[in-house]
PDB file of C-alpha atoms in Angstrom:
ATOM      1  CA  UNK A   1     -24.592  22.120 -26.932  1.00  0.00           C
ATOM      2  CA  UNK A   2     -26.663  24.476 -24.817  1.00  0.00           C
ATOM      3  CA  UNK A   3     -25.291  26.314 -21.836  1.00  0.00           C
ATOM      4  CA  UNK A   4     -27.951  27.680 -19.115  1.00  0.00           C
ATOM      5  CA  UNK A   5     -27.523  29.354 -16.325  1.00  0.00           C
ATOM      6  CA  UNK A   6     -29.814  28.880 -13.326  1.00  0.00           C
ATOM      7  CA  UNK A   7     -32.309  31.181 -11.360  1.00  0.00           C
ATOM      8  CA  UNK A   8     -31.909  31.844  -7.719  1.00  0.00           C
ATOM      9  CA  UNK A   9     -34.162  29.077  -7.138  1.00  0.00           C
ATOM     10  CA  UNK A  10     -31.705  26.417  -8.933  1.00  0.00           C
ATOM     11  CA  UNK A  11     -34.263  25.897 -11.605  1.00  0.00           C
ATOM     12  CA  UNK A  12     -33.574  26.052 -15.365  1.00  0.00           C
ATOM     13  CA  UNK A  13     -35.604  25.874 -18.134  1.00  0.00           C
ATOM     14  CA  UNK A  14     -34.066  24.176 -21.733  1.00  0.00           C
ATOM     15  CA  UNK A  15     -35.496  25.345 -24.796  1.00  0.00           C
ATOM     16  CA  UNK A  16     -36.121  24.722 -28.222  1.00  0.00           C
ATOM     17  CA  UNK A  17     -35.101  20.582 -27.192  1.00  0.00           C
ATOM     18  CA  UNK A  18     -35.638  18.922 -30.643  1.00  0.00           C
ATOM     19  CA  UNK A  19     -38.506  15.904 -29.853  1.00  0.00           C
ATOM     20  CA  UNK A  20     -37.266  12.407 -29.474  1.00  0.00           C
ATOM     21  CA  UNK A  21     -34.287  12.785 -28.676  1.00  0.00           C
ATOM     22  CA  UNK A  22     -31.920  12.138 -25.083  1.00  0.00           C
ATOM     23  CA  UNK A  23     -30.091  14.847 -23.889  1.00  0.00           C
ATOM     24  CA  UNK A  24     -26.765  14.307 -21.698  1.00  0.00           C
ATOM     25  CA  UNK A  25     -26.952  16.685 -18.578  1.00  0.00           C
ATOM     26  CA  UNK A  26     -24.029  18.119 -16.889  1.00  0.00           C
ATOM     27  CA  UNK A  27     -24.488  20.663 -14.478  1.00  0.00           C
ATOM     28  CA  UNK A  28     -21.831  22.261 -12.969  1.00  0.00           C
ATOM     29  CA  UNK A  29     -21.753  24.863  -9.630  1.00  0.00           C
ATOM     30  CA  UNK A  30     -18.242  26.297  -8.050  1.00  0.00           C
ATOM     31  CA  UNK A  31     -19.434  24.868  -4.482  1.00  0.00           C
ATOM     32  CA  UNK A  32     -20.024  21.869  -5.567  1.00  0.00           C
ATOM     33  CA  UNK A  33     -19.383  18.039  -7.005  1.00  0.00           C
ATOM     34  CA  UNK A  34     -19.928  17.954 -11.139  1.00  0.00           C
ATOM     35  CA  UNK A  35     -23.309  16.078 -11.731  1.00  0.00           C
ATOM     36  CA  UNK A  36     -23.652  14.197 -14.867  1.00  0.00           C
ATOM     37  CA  UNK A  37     -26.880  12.655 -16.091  1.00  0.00           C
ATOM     38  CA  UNK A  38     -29.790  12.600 -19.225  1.00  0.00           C
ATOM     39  CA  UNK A  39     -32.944  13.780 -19.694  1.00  0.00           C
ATOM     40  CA  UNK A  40     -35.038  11.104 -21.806  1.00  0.00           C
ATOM     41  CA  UNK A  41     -37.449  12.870 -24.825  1.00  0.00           C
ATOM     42  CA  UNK A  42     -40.018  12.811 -23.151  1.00  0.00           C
ATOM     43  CA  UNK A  43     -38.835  13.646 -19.221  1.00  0.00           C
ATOM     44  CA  UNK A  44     -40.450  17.148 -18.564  1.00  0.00           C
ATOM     45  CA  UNK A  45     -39.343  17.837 -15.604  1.00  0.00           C
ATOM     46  CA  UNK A  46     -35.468  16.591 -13.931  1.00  0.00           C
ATOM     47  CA  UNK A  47     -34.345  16.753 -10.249  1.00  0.00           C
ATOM     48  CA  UNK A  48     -30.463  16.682  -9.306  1.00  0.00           C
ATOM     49  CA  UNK A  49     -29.512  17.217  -5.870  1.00  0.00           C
ATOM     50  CA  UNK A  50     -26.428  18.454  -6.501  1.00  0.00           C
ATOM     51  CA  UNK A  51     -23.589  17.211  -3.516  1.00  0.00           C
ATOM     52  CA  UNK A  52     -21.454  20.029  -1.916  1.00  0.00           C
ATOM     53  CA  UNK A  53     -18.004  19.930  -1.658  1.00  0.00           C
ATOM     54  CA  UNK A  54     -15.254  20.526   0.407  1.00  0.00           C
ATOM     55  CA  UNK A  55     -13.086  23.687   0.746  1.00  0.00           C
ATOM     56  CA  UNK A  56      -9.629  23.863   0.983  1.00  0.00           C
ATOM     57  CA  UNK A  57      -7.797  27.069   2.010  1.00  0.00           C
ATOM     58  CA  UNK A  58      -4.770  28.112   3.113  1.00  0.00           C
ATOM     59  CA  UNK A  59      -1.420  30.247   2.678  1.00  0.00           C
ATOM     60  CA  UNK A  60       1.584  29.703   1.335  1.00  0.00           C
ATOM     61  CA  UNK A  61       5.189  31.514   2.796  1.00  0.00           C
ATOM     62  CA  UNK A  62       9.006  30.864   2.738  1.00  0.00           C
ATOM     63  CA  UNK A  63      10.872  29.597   5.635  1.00  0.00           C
ATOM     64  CA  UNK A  64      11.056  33.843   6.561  1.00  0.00           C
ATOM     65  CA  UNK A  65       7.673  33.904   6.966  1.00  0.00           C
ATOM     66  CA  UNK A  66       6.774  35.709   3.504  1.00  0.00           C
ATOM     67  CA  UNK A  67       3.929  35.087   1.502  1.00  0.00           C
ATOM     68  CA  UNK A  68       5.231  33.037  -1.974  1.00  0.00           C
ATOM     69  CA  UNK A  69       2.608  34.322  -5.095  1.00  0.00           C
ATOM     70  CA  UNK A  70       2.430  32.019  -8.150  1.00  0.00           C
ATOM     71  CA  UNK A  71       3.232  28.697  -6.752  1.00  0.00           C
ATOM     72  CA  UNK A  72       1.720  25.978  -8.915  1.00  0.00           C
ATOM     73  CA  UNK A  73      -0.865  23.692  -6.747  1.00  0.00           C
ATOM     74  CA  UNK A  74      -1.974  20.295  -7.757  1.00  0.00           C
ATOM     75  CA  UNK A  75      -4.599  18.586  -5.953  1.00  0.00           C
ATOM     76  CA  UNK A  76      -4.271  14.899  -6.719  1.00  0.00           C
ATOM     77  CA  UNK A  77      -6.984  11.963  -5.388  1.00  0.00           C
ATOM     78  CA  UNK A  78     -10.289  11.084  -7.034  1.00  0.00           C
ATOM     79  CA  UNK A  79     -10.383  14.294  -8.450  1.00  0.00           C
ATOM     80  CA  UNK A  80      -7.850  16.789  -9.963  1.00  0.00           C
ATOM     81  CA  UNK A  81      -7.327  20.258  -9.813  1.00  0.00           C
ATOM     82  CA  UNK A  82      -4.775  23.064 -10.414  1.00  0.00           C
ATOM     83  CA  UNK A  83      -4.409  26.634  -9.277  1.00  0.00           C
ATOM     84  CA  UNK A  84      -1.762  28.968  -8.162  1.00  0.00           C
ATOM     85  CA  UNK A  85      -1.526  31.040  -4.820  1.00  0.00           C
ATOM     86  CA  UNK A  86      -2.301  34.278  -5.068  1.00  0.00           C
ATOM     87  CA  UNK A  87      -0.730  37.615  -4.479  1.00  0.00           C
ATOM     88  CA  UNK A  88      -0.679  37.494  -0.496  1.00  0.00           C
ATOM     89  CA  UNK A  89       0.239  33.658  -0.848  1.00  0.00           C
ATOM     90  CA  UNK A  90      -3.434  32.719  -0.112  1.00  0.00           C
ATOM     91  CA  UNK A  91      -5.303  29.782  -1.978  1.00  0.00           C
ATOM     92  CA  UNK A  92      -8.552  28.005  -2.254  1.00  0.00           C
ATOM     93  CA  UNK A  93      -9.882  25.136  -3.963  1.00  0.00           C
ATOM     94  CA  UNK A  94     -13.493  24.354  -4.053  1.00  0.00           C
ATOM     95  CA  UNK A  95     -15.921  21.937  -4.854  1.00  0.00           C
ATOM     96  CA  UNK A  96     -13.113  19.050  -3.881  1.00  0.00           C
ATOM     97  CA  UNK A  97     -14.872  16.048  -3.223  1.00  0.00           C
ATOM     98  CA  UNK A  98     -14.096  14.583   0.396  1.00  0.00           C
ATOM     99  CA  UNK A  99     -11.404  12.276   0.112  1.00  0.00           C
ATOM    100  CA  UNK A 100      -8.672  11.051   2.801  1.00  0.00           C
ATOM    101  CA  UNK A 101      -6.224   9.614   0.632  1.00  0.00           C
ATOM    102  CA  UNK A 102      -5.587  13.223  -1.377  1.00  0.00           C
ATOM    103  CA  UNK A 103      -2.742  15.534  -1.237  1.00  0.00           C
ATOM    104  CA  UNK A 104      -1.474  18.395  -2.513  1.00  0.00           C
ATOM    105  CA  UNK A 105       1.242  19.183  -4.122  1.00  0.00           C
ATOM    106  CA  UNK A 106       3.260  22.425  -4.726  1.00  0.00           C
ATOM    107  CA  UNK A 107       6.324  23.875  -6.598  1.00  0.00           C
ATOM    108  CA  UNK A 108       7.762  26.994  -7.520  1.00  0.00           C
ATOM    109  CA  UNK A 109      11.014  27.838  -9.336  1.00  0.00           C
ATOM    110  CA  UNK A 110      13.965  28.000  -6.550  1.00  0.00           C
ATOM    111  CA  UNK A 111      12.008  26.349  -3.684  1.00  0.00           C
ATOM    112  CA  UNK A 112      12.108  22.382  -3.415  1.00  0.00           C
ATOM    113  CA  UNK A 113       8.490  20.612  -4.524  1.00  0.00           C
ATOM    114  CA  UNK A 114       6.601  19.642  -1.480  1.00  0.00           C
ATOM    115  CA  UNK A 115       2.995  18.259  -0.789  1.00  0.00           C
ATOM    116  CA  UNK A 116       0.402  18.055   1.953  1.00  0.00           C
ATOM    117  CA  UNK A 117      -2.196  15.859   3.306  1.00  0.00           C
ATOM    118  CA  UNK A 118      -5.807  17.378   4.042  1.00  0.00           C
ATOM    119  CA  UNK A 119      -5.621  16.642   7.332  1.00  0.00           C
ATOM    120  CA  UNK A 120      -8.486  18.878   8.175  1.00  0.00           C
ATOM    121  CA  UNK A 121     -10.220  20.588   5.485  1.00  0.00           C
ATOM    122  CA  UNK A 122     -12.340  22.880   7.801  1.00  0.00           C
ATOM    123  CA  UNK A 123      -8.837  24.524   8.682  1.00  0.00           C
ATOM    124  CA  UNK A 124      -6.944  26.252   6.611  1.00  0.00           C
ATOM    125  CA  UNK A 125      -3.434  24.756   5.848  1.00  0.00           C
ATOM    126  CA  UNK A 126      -0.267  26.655   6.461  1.00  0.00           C
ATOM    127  CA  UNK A 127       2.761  25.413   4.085  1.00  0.00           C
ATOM    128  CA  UNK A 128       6.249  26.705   4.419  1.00  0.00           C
ATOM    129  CA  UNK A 129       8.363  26.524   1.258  1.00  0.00           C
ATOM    130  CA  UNK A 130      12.187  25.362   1.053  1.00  0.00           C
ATOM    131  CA  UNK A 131      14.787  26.937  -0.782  1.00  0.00           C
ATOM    132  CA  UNK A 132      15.400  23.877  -3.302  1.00  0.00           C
ATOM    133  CA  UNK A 133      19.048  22.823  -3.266  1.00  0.00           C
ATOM    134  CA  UNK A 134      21.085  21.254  -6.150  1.00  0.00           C
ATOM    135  CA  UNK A 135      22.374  18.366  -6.176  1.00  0.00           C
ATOM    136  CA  UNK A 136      25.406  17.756  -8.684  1.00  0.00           C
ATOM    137  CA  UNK A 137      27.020  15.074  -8.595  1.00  0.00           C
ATOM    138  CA  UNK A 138      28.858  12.283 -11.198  1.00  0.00           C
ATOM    139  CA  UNK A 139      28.077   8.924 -11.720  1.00  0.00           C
ATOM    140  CA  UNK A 140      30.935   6.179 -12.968  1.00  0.00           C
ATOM    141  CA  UNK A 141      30.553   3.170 -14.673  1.00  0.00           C
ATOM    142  CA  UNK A 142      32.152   0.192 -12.854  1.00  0.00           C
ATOM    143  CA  UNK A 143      35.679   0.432 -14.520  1.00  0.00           C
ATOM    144  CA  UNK A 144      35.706   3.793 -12.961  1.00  0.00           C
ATOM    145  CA  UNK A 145      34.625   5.746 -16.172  1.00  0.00           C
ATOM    146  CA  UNK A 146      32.529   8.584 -16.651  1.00  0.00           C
ATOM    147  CA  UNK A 147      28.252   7.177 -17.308  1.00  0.00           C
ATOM    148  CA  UNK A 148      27.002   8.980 -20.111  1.00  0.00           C
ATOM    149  CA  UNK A 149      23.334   8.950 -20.594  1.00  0.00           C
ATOM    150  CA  UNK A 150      21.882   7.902 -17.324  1.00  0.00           C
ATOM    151  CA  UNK A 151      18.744   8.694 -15.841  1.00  0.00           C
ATOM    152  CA  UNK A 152      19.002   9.346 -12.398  1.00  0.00           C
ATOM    153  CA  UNK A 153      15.685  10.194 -10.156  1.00  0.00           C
ATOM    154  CA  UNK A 154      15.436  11.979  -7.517  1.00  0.00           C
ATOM    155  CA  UNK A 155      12.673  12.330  -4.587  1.00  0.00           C
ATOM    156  CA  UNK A 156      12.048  13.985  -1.332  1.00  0.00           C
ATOM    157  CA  UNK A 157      10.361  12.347   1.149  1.00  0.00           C
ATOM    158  CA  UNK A 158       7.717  14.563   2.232  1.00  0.00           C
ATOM    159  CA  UNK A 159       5.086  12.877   3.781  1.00  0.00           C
ATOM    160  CA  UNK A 160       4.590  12.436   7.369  1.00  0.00           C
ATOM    161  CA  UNK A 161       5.263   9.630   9.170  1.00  0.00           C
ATOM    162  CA  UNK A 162       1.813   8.252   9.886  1.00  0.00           C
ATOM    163  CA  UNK A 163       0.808   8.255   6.226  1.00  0.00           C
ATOM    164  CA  UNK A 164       0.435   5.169   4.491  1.00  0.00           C
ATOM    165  CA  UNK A 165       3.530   3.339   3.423  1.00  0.00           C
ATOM    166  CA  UNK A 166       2.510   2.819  -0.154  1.00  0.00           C
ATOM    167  CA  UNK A 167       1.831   5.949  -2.359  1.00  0.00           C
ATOM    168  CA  UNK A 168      -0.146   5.387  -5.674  1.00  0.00           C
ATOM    169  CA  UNK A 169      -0.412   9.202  -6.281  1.00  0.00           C
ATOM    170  CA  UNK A 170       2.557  10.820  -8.017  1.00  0.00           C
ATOM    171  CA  UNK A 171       5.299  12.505  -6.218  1.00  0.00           C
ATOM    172  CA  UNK A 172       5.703  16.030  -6.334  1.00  0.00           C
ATOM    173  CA  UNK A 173       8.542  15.306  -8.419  1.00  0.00           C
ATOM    174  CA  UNK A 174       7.075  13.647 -11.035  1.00  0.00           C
ATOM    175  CA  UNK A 175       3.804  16.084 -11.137  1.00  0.00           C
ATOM    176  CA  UNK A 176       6.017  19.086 -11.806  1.00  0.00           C
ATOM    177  CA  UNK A 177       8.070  16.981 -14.224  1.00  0.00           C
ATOM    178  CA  UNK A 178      11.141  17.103 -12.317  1.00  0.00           C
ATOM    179  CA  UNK A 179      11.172  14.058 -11.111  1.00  0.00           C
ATOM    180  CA  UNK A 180      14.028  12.892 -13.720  1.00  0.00           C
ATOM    181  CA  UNK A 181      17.864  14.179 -15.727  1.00  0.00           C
ATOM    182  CA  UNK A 182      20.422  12.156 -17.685  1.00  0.00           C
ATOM    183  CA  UNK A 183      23.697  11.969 -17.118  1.00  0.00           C
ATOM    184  CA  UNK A 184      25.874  14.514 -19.591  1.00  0.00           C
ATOM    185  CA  UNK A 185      29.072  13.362 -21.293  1.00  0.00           C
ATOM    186  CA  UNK A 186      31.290  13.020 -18.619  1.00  0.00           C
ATOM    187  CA  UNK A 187      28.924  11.434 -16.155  1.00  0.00           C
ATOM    188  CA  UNK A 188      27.363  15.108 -14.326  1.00  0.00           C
ATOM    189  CA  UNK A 189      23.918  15.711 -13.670  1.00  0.00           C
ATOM    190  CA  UNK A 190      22.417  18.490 -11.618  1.00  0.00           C
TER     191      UNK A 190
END
């Protein structure tokens, strides 16, 4: 494996390539989509137009207006990424590939998990975080009986009312891993 870095003018130059052989390509560029591709033995020269991406920006705060730091991001669609807000709230992810059908979702400790569509990735996207709520309650068998052992899911709606009716992508819920509890003992689960 070699790893290159590129001159101002996006050209590169691969040395020491043993003869005869085909090389796999990937080149990769913040900015942009990944390209992946190969270089036959005896290909001197290769030209990738490399396609840019989409930004998406935006800030995070709490229903007081404050900026939330650390809040784990997913974007979900035909490509996947992860981050975390910064400091002020504030987050970016780059090189996303245009897609309409994406969304991203968010979660932090004490809020409720949420998600967004890109409506508009040229403006940046200003989510408000809930205080997350529990929910406690028991579940009896029909004889009246506490259910031991039951796994009980539980998800938000959070998606606006024009959005599609079917949803393929995971739910916030089920990104995070919260999506799911068992019943203890006497029937509880929180």
């Amino acid at each position: 494996q070699l790893i290159q870095e590129v001159e101002d003018d996006g050209s590169f130059l691969l040395e020491k390539v043993p003869d005869g052989e085909r090389w796999n390509l990937n080149l990769r560029q913040e900015s942009h989509l990944s390209w992946y591709g190969h270089i036959e033995a005896d290909q001197p020269v290769v030209r990738v137009d490399m396609e840019r991406g989409q930004t998406i920006r935006g800030v995070v705060t709490d229903e007081q207006g404050e900026p939330v730091k650390q809040v784990k991001m997913r974007v979900v669609g035909k490509m996947r990424k992860k981050g975390k807000t910064r400091k002020k709230g504030d987050f970016a992810f780059v090189g996303i590939p245009v897609d309409p059908d994406a969304v991203l979702l968010l979660y932090k400790e004490g809020y409720a998990a949420t998600g967004a569509w890109f409506l508009n990735p040229g403006t940046p996207l200003e989510l408000v975080l809930e205080e997350g709520k529990t929910l406690q309650a028991q579940v009896l068998a029909p004889d009246g009986s506490p259910a031991s052992g039951v796994r009980v899911f539980v998800r938000r709606k959070f998606l606006e009312e024009d959005a599609p009716a079917f949803f393929i992508l995971p739910t916030p819920e089920e990104e995070f891993g919260l999506s799911g509890t068992l019943t203890d003992a006497n029937g509880y689960f929180s």
